[in-house]
């Protein structure tokens, strides 16, 4: 690196590092969003819903056109007492629940507004004033304007959002409300689509131009550049604690006074076309949509309770008696009881990351359930090593399989060799392997060969955690040491390469200097694979105490430049230009070196390398990445390498935001007003041609609007497919949560 550029980097690191602020461990308690969608089996109407009414008597009612349905005791039933007499009348329940009939075509009614003993019905261009069950007057807007929504101010004045502006009724006269900013610039509010007063008595309006709020200091406006996600509004509803909900023709929006949130797609709503939103006395939001009735509750719970929820879900996903963890397919959308599991190329990696989380959990809480889960994960991972030995096609001792399948099932080798040959024709580095699934010595299992570096990274991330935090007898610790010793010795014996049952290296198991330093084809993997190998040797030395591993590491550093290779572990040109699978691997490797290595010179170099790597992914709001980094770089160093000040806030926003419905549903974000395309930066290693972008704050869209089954997926994607038939493991929540708990970033749950 040129000297001037290196000086600039150092100055940049020092300057940004001063931004780091002290954090307080995040509290356990929070409000979890839970979406419900009601179907005919709940007694709910099948037809599109036009109105939703949250009355003061605690009953939620919806109107579908002629018919009302009440929600009581968690069941919907038709309210025949509220049947309209004909198409030119409208019947509704007053504040006491008694039926009231008014002269208005039911198909024109847009809203029921409740204000003490008075009710206002919006229909066409008329506000019908009803007091104590009696119709008092029909208040017509000027020039036959169409009413979009009504609201009552704290001082009792009726406000109307209309097709030609915002109006207020003063006495018997309608007056237009003039809206302008501090600079005297009038805002375009020709067609106002919604109006409401929040719990702080502030006036809100919504239009295609954006959202406005009249505060004590004047008007405040919000557009896409201010974080507003969408603007095709159909109405507004005030929630508790200053929250405001906005219904749109493409999802719903919530503003809590600080952050804008967007809820769209089957995960959150029965249909994206939301005709009306209302908030009940408990603060739950209800939605009348073109496809039925929806609700979003914000339920008080703890992070520990959320973790236990995902733990229960993972039981549907565990595969084979050993309990490998990856994902599951659902034969019936959203029905977890129909989960069917199948092997994954990286069963070892995903199970290792799940098990690592359980180790952190036990280290933080000493919960025996966590220890038992960690032990089962260890047995599953250990078996991936033992199952490869002694059969007809047996690799060297220590070799670990990718996955296993029961021999009682279909032969997984059918057609594989032919596919391998075709793949090799288009990719000269593709390995043709026969068989790809050898049979175990006892004939009980097929095991998958051609194991990759990410599998090794996962195993070496898990084993020292299990050894240090969960293995509590000498015999158990020796069983863990044996596994690590065998894997590492296998690598050292074969020039630091992973040798398959055919006597040649696996496609991605290349760590030797003859490849990384001297074969141009392996230049892209030089940095990351050097980092991986140094982490394996650090773990082996930590667990066995044998000096040969430290000696091998030092020789690779001094003679082959492996530490310098790892200083530049990946070629990246800004956020979104890296490979997420590699990022996941790198963070496990960095954690291992900084946590277990006794080589202070190496750790000093890797701490700086880690910082440069973390800078590139910080906008991803990834709690696993952030916690892995902060666990080692919060303290002062020769260079100030502290995390940016929002690392903790971003991490918690993701953990708190994880939906309990962790199922693959279609999600749309590319149309959002607060999203901009991701700069290409001249390079994109993802090979992803889909729409990619970030919010106007430079960060990825929130986790509530994404789906991924592991942390190796592209967080910059905007739109997601799915039909509710893939069920992801909660490891993506559990690992960072338990890691944060162990390292003190999150308060421990009360026992």
XYZ file of C-alpha atoms in Angstrom:
751
model
C 0.000 0.000 0.000
C 1.409 3.456 -0.868
C 2.666 5.342 2.183
C 0.303 8.296 1.703
C -2.716 6.010 1.405
C -1.691 4.079 4.520
C -1.347 7.328 6.491
C -4.816 8.362 5.352
C -6.212 5.009 6.504
C -4.595 5.389 9.925
C -5.968 8.902 10.319
C -9.379 7.694 9.194
C -9.347 4.866 11.710
C -8.321 7.165 14.531
C -10.937 9.770 13.679
C -13.843 7.354 13.281
C -12.789 5.484 16.393
C -13.314 8.585 18.520
C -16.983 8.360 17.643
C -17.406 5.248 19.753
C -19.592 5.890 22.765
C -20.047 3.840 25.888
C -22.991 1.479 25.616
C -25.412 0.227 28.205
C -26.410 -3.443 28.059
C -29.724 -3.682 26.237
C -32.726 -4.468 28.440
C -34.472 -7.793 28.148
C -37.999 -6.391 27.882
C -39.346 -4.969 24.652
C -42.501 -4.956 22.518
C -42.591 -7.706 19.909
C -44.710 -7.251 16.817
C -47.045 -10.164 16.169
C -49.220 -10.230 13.060
C -52.514 -12.092 12.842
C -54.675 -12.733 9.811
C -58.212 -13.961 10.255
C -59.853 -16.496 7.993
C -63.219 -18.156 7.628
C -62.242 -20.818 10.167
C -62.122 -17.997 12.731
C -65.605 -16.907 11.660
C -64.177 -13.950 9.762
C -65.792 -12.823 6.517
C -64.230 -13.921 3.254
C -65.235 -10.793 1.384
C -63.039 -7.678 1.162
C -63.319 -5.510 4.246
C -64.327 -1.856 3.856
C -64.305 -0.521 7.429
C -62.748 -1.411 10.757
C -64.144 0.140 13.929
C -62.493 -0.122 17.353
C -65.252 0.995 19.702
C -64.819 2.143 23.262
C -66.669 -0.914 24.557
C -63.622 -2.946 23.540
C -65.263 -4.653 20.584
C -63.539 -4.641 17.199
C -66.013 -4.563 14.326
C -65.513 -4.782 10.600
C -67.885 -3.927 7.782
C -67.734 -5.849 4.513
C -70.608 -4.185 2.684
C -74.074 -4.606 4.187
C -72.792 -6.918 6.957
C -70.993 -6.220 10.229
C -68.811 -8.758 12.070
C -67.796 -8.496 15.730
C -64.633 -9.924 17.273
C -65.267 -11.274 20.761
C -63.492 -14.001 22.740
C -61.057 -14.463 19.853
C -63.860 -15.402 17.437
C -65.639 -13.454 14.722
C -69.410 -13.590 14.342
C -71.899 -11.707 12.215
C -73.803 -8.951 14.040
C -77.276 -9.265 12.520
C -78.568 -6.374 14.661
C -76.477 -3.998 12.539
C -77.931 -5.058 9.215
C -78.633 -2.040 6.960
C -82.243 -1.848 5.750
C -81.337 -1.071 2.160
C -78.498 0.194 -0.006
C -79.353 3.834 0.789
C -78.967 3.424 4.551
C -76.123 2.623 6.871
C -76.408 0.939 10.263
C -73.649 1.010 12.862
C -73.183 0.612 16.621
C -73.023 3.740 18.749
C -70.659 4.115 21.710
C -72.955 1.955 23.835
C -73.139 -0.783 21.223
C -76.720 0.053 20.202
C -77.653 0.034 16.504
C -78.116 3.406 14.789
C -79.437 3.895 11.258
C -78.493 6.943 9.169
C -79.511 8.073 5.713
C -76.369 7.382 3.733
C -75.635 4.783 1.051
C -73.578 2.132 2.836
C -71.209 1.775 -0.138
C -70.199 5.474 0.196
C -69.312 5.304 3.901
C -65.588 5.864 4.453
C -65.294 6.189 8.226
C -66.931 6.182 11.634
C -65.384 8.836 13.870
C -66.113 8.616 17.589
C -65.866 11.671 19.868
C -67.398 11.167 23.294
C -71.154 10.796 22.906
C -70.989 12.023 19.325
C -70.286 10.012 16.201
C -69.544 11.314 12.723
C -70.149 9.245 9.596
C -68.182 10.172 6.471
C -70.080 9.384 3.254
C -69.284 11.040 -0.054
C -69.087 14.766 0.673
C -71.210 14.644 3.824
C -70.372 14.363 7.511
C -73.373 12.963 9.372
C -73.421 14.157 12.998
C -74.955 11.588 15.384
C -75.402 12.368 19.091
C -76.691 9.806 21.602
C -77.950 7.636 18.767
C -79.840 10.413 16.976
C -78.916 11.978 13.667
C -78.542 15.716 14.282
C -77.272 17.119 11.016
C -75.656 16.431 7.684
C -72.633 18.688 7.271
C -71.748 19.122 3.592
C -68.304 20.213 2.481
C -67.998 23.145 0.091
C -68.137 22.542 -3.662
C -69.059 18.880 -3.272
C -65.565 17.878 -2.124
C -65.079 14.180 -1.393
C -64.249 13.300 2.218
C -61.207 11.067 2.635
C -61.062 11.035 6.438
C -62.199 12.980 9.516
C -60.556 13.796 12.858
C -61.546 15.672 16.022
C -59.009 18.072 17.515
C -58.367 18.150 21.285
C -60.535 21.289 21.462
C -63.421 19.551 19.685
C -63.099 20.953 16.159
C -63.928 18.655 13.264
C -61.128 18.366 10.678
C -61.593 16.803 7.267
C -59.086 15.528 4.737
C -60.697 15.978 1.339
C -60.116 15.771 -2.379
C -59.287 19.507 -2.311
C -57.294 20.143 0.800
C -57.528 20.060 4.584
C -60.553 21.706 6.197
C -61.787 22.555 9.683
C -65.370 23.236 10.791
C -65.487 26.397 12.918
C -69.019 26.930 14.140
C -71.058 26.370 11.014
C -68.395 27.476 8.564
C -65.785 25.320 6.791
C -62.337 26.916 6.568
C -59.410 25.668 4.504
C -56.191 25.091 6.472
C -53.174 26.767 4.895
C -50.012 24.685 5.245
C -46.536 26.087 4.798
C -43.053 25.417 6.114
C -40.824 27.689 8.188
C -39.596 29.407 5.046
C -43.089 30.340 3.975
C -43.207 27.734 1.208
C -46.735 26.351 0.790
C -46.985 22.577 0.642
C -48.894 20.916 -2.180
C -51.938 19.409 -0.456
C -54.530 19.461 -3.196
C -55.771 15.967 -2.350
C -55.377 15.131 1.341
C -55.701 11.383 1.872
C -55.760 11.198 5.667
C -55.935 13.226 8.859
C -55.568 12.421 12.559
C -54.479 13.831 15.923
C -51.873 11.836 17.820
C -51.710 11.234 21.573
C -49.541 14.357 21.918
C -52.413 16.429 20.413
C -50.482 17.055 17.174
C -52.277 17.309 13.827
C -51.153 14.915 11.081
C -52.116 14.838 7.426
C -51.105 12.571 4.548
C -50.932 13.275 0.830
C -49.093 11.963 -2.211
C -46.489 14.647 -1.543
C -45.751 13.149 1.867
C -46.756 13.508 5.493
C -47.066 16.655 7.580
C -47.281 17.159 11.335
C -48.139 20.417 13.092
C -45.967 20.576 16.193
C -45.661 23.316 18.822
C -42.778 24.697 16.709
C -44.639 24.671 13.414
C -45.129 22.263 10.549
C -42.801 19.334 10.105
C -42.784 17.496 6.796
C -41.684 13.993 5.836
C -40.837 12.653 2.405
C -38.825 9.695 1.167
C -35.598 11.533 1.927
C -36.777 11.829 5.531
C -37.428 8.108 5.864
C -41.052 7.895 4.714
C -41.339 4.463 3.014
C -44.527 4.896 0.943
C -47.159 7.525 0.137
C -50.219 5.994 -1.583
C -52.299 6.625 1.524
C -55.829 5.591 2.400
C -55.962 6.903 5.976
C -54.294 7.527 9.338
C -54.873 6.256 12.881
C -53.287 7.475 16.102
C -51.780 4.834 18.371
C -50.430 4.868 21.898
C -47.345 6.799 23.068
C -47.275 9.114 20.075
C -47.347 6.367 17.447
C -49.116 7.062 14.166
C -50.236 4.414 11.673
C -50.733 5.084 7.954
C -52.772 2.779 5.710
C -51.800 2.646 2.027
C -52.683 0.733 -1.108
C -49.371 -1.097 -0.681
C -48.963 -1.978 2.977
C -48.969 0.025 6.193
C -46.519 2.475 7.728
C -45.881 3.271 11.398
C -44.047 6.268 12.831
C -42.989 6.163 16.487
C -41.611 9.670 16.671
C -38.144 8.591 15.591
C -38.256 5.722 13.098
C -40.476 4.905 10.140
C -41.509 1.257 9.798
C -43.045 -0.438 6.774
C -45.173 -3.578 6.897
C -46.045 -5.271 3.616
C -46.612 -8.777 2.298
C -48.245 -11.957 3.651
C -45.935 -12.003 6.681
C -47.747 -8.936 7.982
C -51.055 -8.488 6.137
C -53.796 -10.557 4.508
C -53.600 -8.181 1.536
C -51.421 -5.171 0.747
C -54.374 -3.020 -0.310
C -55.319 -1.593 3.096
C -58.566 0.376 3.021
C -58.509 1.501 6.645
C -56.496 1.233 9.850
C -57.761 1.606 13.410
C -56.076 1.201 16.789
C -57.842 -0.426 19.739
C -57.494 0.728 23.375
C -54.638 -1.757 23.925
C -52.626 -0.218 21.103
C -53.135 -3.063 18.616
C -53.537 -1.960 15.005
C -56.360 -3.440 12.923
C -56.536 -3.388 9.144
C -59.448 -3.572 6.718
C -57.937 -4.941 3.510
C -59.034 -6.152 0.110
C -58.219 -9.677 1.275
C -59.652 -9.733 4.792
C -58.880 -8.634 8.325
C -55.426 -8.207 9.798
C -53.981 -7.196 13.148
C -50.518 -6.250 14.390
C -50.095 -6.533 18.117
C -47.073 -5.174 19.951
C -46.789 -7.636 22.813
C -44.532 -7.103 25.801
C -42.013 -9.914 26.073
C -38.346 -10.510 26.843
C -35.522 -11.435 24.529
C -35.157 -14.654 26.505
C -38.794 -15.520 25.749
C -38.194 -14.739 22.086
C -35.179 -17.032 22.095
C -37.219 -19.839 23.613
C -39.808 -19.362 20.860
C -37.145 -19.940 18.201
C -35.742 -22.883 20.177
C -39.150 -24.556 20.010
C -39.379 -23.883 16.277
C -35.957 -25.412 15.652
C -37.271 -28.737 16.935
C -39.344 -28.898 13.726
C -36.151 -28.423 11.699
C -33.671 -30.801 13.341
C -32.791 -33.705 11.066
C -31.716 -37.288 11.841
C -31.326 -38.567 15.420
C -28.224 -36.363 15.672
C -30.275 -33.196 15.202
C -28.597 -31.383 12.322
C -29.972 -27.848 11.952
C -30.524 -26.103 8.626
C -34.022 -25.347 7.337
C -37.233 -27.165 6.457
C -39.782 -27.257 3.665
C -43.461 -26.948 4.543
C -45.866 -29.066 2.548
C -48.639 -26.661 3.600
C -47.826 -22.927 3.614
C -47.212 -21.496 7.097
C -48.043 -24.821 8.782
C -44.953 -25.763 10.802
C -46.411 -29.149 11.648
C -45.947 -30.119 7.972
C -42.186 -29.470 8.069
C -40.089 -31.928 6.088
C -36.306 -31.832 6.398
C -33.555 -32.651 3.946
C -29.796 -32.516 3.949
C -27.873 -29.368 3.136
C -24.385 -28.910 1.687
C -23.395 -27.109 4.868
C -25.152 -29.129 7.572
C -21.959 -29.069 9.610
C -21.600 -25.286 9.386
C -25.206 -24.512 10.288
C -25.252 -27.017 13.134
C -21.953 -25.631 14.409
C -23.328 -22.087 14.450
C -26.456 -23.283 16.252
C -24.302 -25.164 18.754
C -22.020 -22.146 19.233
C -25.044 -20.132 20.255
C -25.963 -22.755 22.837
C -22.417 -22.621 24.228
C -22.700 -18.857 24.653
C -26.120 -19.384 26.248
C -24.752 -21.827 28.802
C -21.732 -19.628 29.467
C -24.031 -16.691 30.203
C -26.901 -18.358 32.072
C -25.816 -21.896 33.067
C -29.189 -23.078 31.811
C -28.972 -26.904 31.663
C -31.191 -26.918 28.548
C -28.551 -24.894 26.694
C -25.818 -27.275 27.810
C -27.820 -30.269 26.650
C -28.406 -28.674 23.240
C -24.705 -27.846 22.927
C -23.752 -31.423 23.813
C -26.087 -32.807 21.165
C -24.579 -30.419 18.615
C -21.108 -31.665 19.555
C -22.121 -35.287 19.068
C -23.621 -34.415 15.682
C -20.455 -32.641 14.546
C -18.161 -35.333 15.943
C -20.135 -37.947 14.023
C -19.438 -36.093 10.763
C -15.782 -36.950 11.391
C -16.235 -40.525 12.600
C -18.673 -41.569 9.857
C -16.048 -41.041 7.126
C -13.633 -43.662 8.468
C -13.242 -47.346 7.668
C -15.475 -47.687 4.618
C -14.613 -48.662 1.078
C -13.957 -45.010 0.225
C -12.194 -43.703 3.305
C -10.359 -40.344 3.465
C -7.505 -39.627 5.900
C -8.210 -39.674 9.620
C -9.746 -36.396 10.761
C -11.670 -35.687 7.566
C -15.185 -34.357 8.219
C -18.225 -34.936 6.009
C -20.488 -32.166 4.825
C -23.646 -34.050 5.729
C -25.207 -37.485 6.110
C -28.256 -39.331 4.805
C -29.705 -42.613 6.068
C -28.803 -45.558 3.848
C -32.400 -46.728 4.114
C -33.395 -43.911 1.758
C -32.720 -43.428 -1.962
C -29.129 -43.562 -3.191
C -28.049 -39.892 -3.406
C -25.359 -40.759 -5.997
C -27.887 -41.326 -8.755
C -27.067 -38.977 -11.632
C -24.411 -37.092 -9.647
C -21.390 -38.232 -11.675
C -22.972 -37.119 -14.936
C -23.811 -33.734 -13.418
C -20.249 -33.404 -12.098
C -18.835 -33.967 -15.570
C -21.134 -31.360 -17.094
C -20.195 -28.882 -14.354
C -16.510 -29.578 -14.922
C -16.923 -28.744 -18.617
C -18.025 -25.219 -17.686
C -15.815 -24.846 -14.595
C -12.368 -26.420 -14.776
C -12.011 -26.291 -10.980
C -15.204 -28.241 -10.391
C -14.309 -31.574 -8.850
C -15.574 -34.774 -10.435
C -15.945 -37.200 -7.555
C -17.197 -40.767 -7.600
C -18.885 -41.456 -5.313
C -19.821 -38.039 -3.966
C -21.800 -39.857 -1.259
C -19.738 -42.815 0.041
C -21.317 -45.408 2.299
C -20.207 -45.623 5.928
C -18.347 -48.681 7.203
C -21.418 -49.975 9.033
C -23.617 -49.480 5.976
C -26.032 -47.234 7.875
C -25.214 -43.826 6.396
C -24.278 -42.082 3.187
C -21.893 -39.230 3.926
C -21.218 -36.296 1.615
C -17.652 -35.652 0.487
C -15.873 -32.646 -1.087
C -16.000 -30.741 2.197
C -15.370 -27.006 1.950
C -13.550 -24.389 4.003
C -16.748 -22.941 5.421
C -17.507 -26.306 7.019
C -14.109 -26.242 8.725
C -14.656 -22.656 9.857
C -17.914 -23.647 11.521
C -16.408 -26.652 13.290
C -13.419 -24.676 14.571
C -15.731 -21.891 15.766
C -17.838 -24.322 17.785
C -15.275 -26.673 19.341
C -13.335 -24.201 21.526
C -16.579 -22.675 22.791
C -17.865 -26.099 23.736
C -14.495 -27.025 25.254
C -14.253 -23.868 27.377
C -17.885 -23.341 28.360
C -19.659 -26.712 28.358
C -17.256 -29.655 28.609
C -16.990 -30.063 32.386
C -15.116 -33.357 32.785
C -11.604 -34.390 31.754
C -13.044 -37.225 29.685
C -15.370 -34.892 27.805
C -12.642 -32.339 27.171
C -10.391 -35.073 25.807
C -13.123 -36.148 23.366
C -13.240 -32.575 22.059
C -9.444 -32.329 21.892
C -9.330 -35.572 19.922
C -11.628 -34.217 17.231
C -9.695 -30.953 16.867
C -6.317 -32.699 16.984
C -7.334 -35.148 14.259
C -8.654 -32.449 11.904
C -5.635 -30.193 12.366
C -3.107 -33.020 12.073
C -4.807 -34.128 8.872
C -4.309 -30.658 7.398
C -0.682 -30.430 8.529
C 0.127 -33.900 7.176
C -1.132 -32.994 3.717
C 0.500 -29.622 3.189
C -2.373 -27.765 4.868
C -4.938 -29.090 2.409
C -8.056 -31.145 3.038
C -7.638 -34.477 1.216
C -10.713 -36.325 0.035
C -11.259 -40.072 -0.277
C -9.813 -39.950 -3.826
C -6.443 -38.739 -2.513
C -6.752 -35.178 -3.893
C -7.772 -31.923 -2.177
C -11.430 -31.011 -1.977
C -12.433 -28.168 -4.239
C -12.462 -25.496 -1.501
C -10.231 -27.197 1.086
C -7.059 -25.488 -0.128
C -4.901 -23.761 2.521
C -1.318 -24.646 1.515
C 1.162 -21.969 0.374
C 1.923 -23.857 -2.844
C -1.611 -22.938 -3.917
C -2.408 -19.670 -2.104
C 0.919 -17.975 -2.799
C 2.044 -19.603 -6.040
C -1.021 -20.601 -8.064
C -2.766 -17.609 -9.724
C -6.077 -19.451 -9.688
C -6.090 -19.245 -5.891
C -5.220 -15.575 -5.567
C -8.856 -14.579 -4.750
C -8.864 -17.029 -1.806
C -5.393 -16.152 -0.530
C -6.418 -13.739 2.210
C -9.442 -15.553 3.600
C -7.924 -19.033 3.498
C -4.749 -17.762 5.180
C -6.952 -16.255 7.883
C -8.857 -19.532 8.246
C -5.754 -21.674 8.610
C -4.223 -19.360 11.217
C -7.454 -19.558 13.191
C -7.465 -23.389 13.057
C -3.921 -23.516 14.404
C -4.767 -21.029 17.171
C -7.726 -23.158 18.244
C -5.683 -26.382 18.179
C -2.937 -24.832 20.312
C -5.481 -23.423 22.776
C -7.250 -26.746 23.246
C -4.338 -29.208 23.168
C -1.471 -27.118 24.509
C 0.809 -28.766 21.941
C 3.522 -26.331 20.730
C 3.655 -27.741 17.202
C 0.558 -25.787 16.209
C 2.016 -22.443 17.300
C 5.256 -23.364 15.549
C 3.413 -24.167 12.324
C 1.532 -20.896 12.545
C 4.714 -18.889 13.110
C 6.429 -20.614 10.203
C 3.525 -19.792 7.878
C 3.654 -16.178 9.066
C 7.409 -15.710 8.784
C 8.200 -17.787 5.692
C 4.972 -17.624 3.710
C 3.513 -14.244 4.726
C 0.196 -15.641 5.964
C -0.427 -12.824 8.445
C 0.134 -10.291 5.684
C -2.154 -12.297 3.402
C -4.828 -12.124 6.077
C -4.387 -8.382 6.528
C -6.171 -8.094 3.171
C -8.514 -11.004 3.632
C -11.035 -10.053 0.949
C -11.143 -7.765 -2.077
C -14.036 -5.400 -1.359
C -14.902 -1.941 -2.624
C -17.503 -0.687 -0.239
C -20.724 -2.022 1.254
C -22.450 -4.679 -0.793
C -19.428 -5.626 -2.904
C -18.310 -8.626 -0.882
C -19.411 -12.225 -0.620
C -21.677 -12.788 2.359
C -20.628 -16.401 2.833
C -17.029 -15.257 3.036
C -18.002 -12.529 5.497
C -19.639 -15.088 7.777
C -16.506 -17.247 7.649
C -14.146 -14.334 8.217
C -15.926 -13.169 11.354
C -15.704 -16.633 12.895
C -12.000 -16.792 12.009
C -11.214 -13.356 13.417
C -13.100 -14.195 16.603
C -11.091 -17.403 17.021
C -7.706 -15.757 16.514
C -8.381 -12.823 18.826
C -9.992 -15.063 21.449
C -7.618 -18.040 21.491
C -4.274 -17.169 19.901
C -1.288 -16.564 22.161
C 0.627 -14.823 19.382
C 0.341 -11.141 20.345
C 2.015 -9.913 17.173
C -0.468 -11.833 15.061
C -3.396 -10.600 17.145
C -2.280 -6.998 16.740
C -2.263 -7.373 12.967
C -5.570 -9.223 12.883
C -7.228 -6.630 15.089
C -6.462 -3.976 12.487
C -7.484 -6.288 9.641
C -10.710 -7.077 11.466
C -11.509 -3.373 11.787
C -11.019 -2.734 8.086
C -13.226 -5.730 7.304
C -15.902 -4.686 9.779
C -16.072 -1.156 8.332
C -17.275 -2.642 5.063
C -20.170 -4.568 6.619
C -21.161 -2.195 9.437
C -24.168 -0.815 7.454
C -25.629 -4.333 7.334
C -26.873 -4.010 10.941
C -25.766 -7.598 11.504
C -25.725 -8.349 15.260
C -23.518 -11.430 14.808
C -20.883 -9.429 12.947
C -21.141 -6.463 15.306
C -20.940 -8.521 18.498
C -18.069 -10.666 17.189
C -16.144 -7.495 16.438
C -17.047 -5.571 19.590
C -16.114 -8.547 21.772
C -12.463 -7.821 20.985
C -12.088 -4.246 19.792
C -13.900 -2.073 22.331
C -10.790 -1.524 24.414
C -8.068 0.978 23.548
C -5.343 -0.233 21.178
C -2.271 1.406 19.590
C -4.696 2.428 16.842
C -8.147 3.465 17.908
C -10.199 0.633 16.451
C -13.409 0.997 18.393
C -16.767 0.362 16.778
C -18.820 3.234 15.427
C -21.263 4.545 18.032
C -24.377 2.966 16.515
C -23.040 -0.633 16.424
C -25.009 -1.534 19.539
C -28.198 0.269 18.533
C -28.119 -1.322 15.066
C -27.534 -4.776 16.525
C -30.432 -4.471 18.926
C -32.728 -3.043 16.246
C -32.170 -6.235 14.257
C -32.594 -8.583 17.219
C -35.732 -6.804 18.392
C -37.096 -6.620 14.865
C -36.766 -10.312 13.973
C -40.303 -11.502 13.133
C -41.551 -14.549 15.004
C -42.974 -15.677 11.668
C -39.592 -16.726 10.237
C -41.064 -18.212 7.061
C -40.195 -17.252 3.504
C -42.908 -14.920 2.226
C -42.790 -12.550 -0.749
C -41.622 -9.084 0.299
C -41.342 -5.931 -1.816
C -39.035 -3.021 -1.055
C -37.732 -1.808 -4.408
C -40.634 0.655 -4.726
C -39.949 2.317 -1.378
C -39.385 6.059 -1.275
C -36.706 5.738 1.401
C -34.587 3.314 -0.650
C -31.888 4.183 -3.172
C -29.987 1.821 -5.485
C -26.787 0.422 -4.056
C -23.744 2.025 -5.701
C -21.888 -0.570 -7.726
C -18.465 0.713 -6.615
C -17.148 -0.891 -9.765
C -17.314 -4.414 -8.356
C -19.916 -6.899 -7.171
C -18.807 -10.393 -6.197
C -22.316 -11.600 -5.418
C -23.235 -12.321 -9.034
C -26.625 -10.928 -8.097
C -28.657 -9.319 -10.851
C -31.643 -8.600 -8.613
C -32.556 -5.164 -7.368
C -30.234 -4.142 -4.558
C -30.305 -1.016 -2.472
C -30.171 0.649 0.908
C -32.186 3.127 2.896
C -31.382 6.809 2.670
C -29.360 6.448 5.901
C -26.949 4.136 4.058
C -28.037 1.002 5.920
C -29.821 -2.123 4.754
C -33.585 -2.326 4.967
C -34.739 -3.592 8.385
C -34.932 -7.293 9.144
C -38.728 -7.031 9.402
C -38.761 -6.526 5.619
C -36.320 -9.306 4.678
C -36.031 -13.085 4.800
C -32.886 -15.199 5.032
C -32.261 -18.624 6.490
C -28.601 -17.986 7.373
C -26.256 -15.015 7.730
C -24.608 -15.898 4.401
C -27.321 -14.282 2.241
C -27.181 -10.896 0.538
C -28.672 -8.271 2.912
C -28.807 -5.650 0.151
C -31.523 -7.417 -1.835
C -34.771 -5.485 -1.914
C -37.384 -7.964 -3.144
C -37.957 -11.523 -1.989
C -39.897 -14.418 -3.438
C -41.464 -17.249 -1.525
C -44.893 -18.709 -0.918
C -44.781 -19.650 2.739
C -43.267 -23.098 2.194
C -39.723 -22.564 3.485
C -39.159 -22.487 7.237
C -35.896 -20.941 8.404
C -34.041 -21.866 11.573
C -33.947 -19.264 14.320
C -30.170 -19.648 14.577
C -29.880 -16.271 12.863
C -31.407 -14.786 16.023
C -30.139 -17.212 18.643
C -26.403 -17.061 17.879
C -26.049 -13.251 18.078
C -28.483 -13.006 20.997
C -26.603 -15.550 23.098
C -23.259 -14.073 22.019
C -24.456 -10.626 23.107
C -25.672 -12.086 26.379
C -22.327 -13.769 27.047
C -20.241 -10.706 26.242
C -22.398 -8.332 28.272
C -24.026 -6.437 25.418
C -27.483 -7.565 26.592
C -28.806 -7.807 30.137
C -29.112 -11.331 31.441
C -32.670 -12.578 32.014
C -33.958 -12.711 35.540
C -34.167 -16.202 36.961
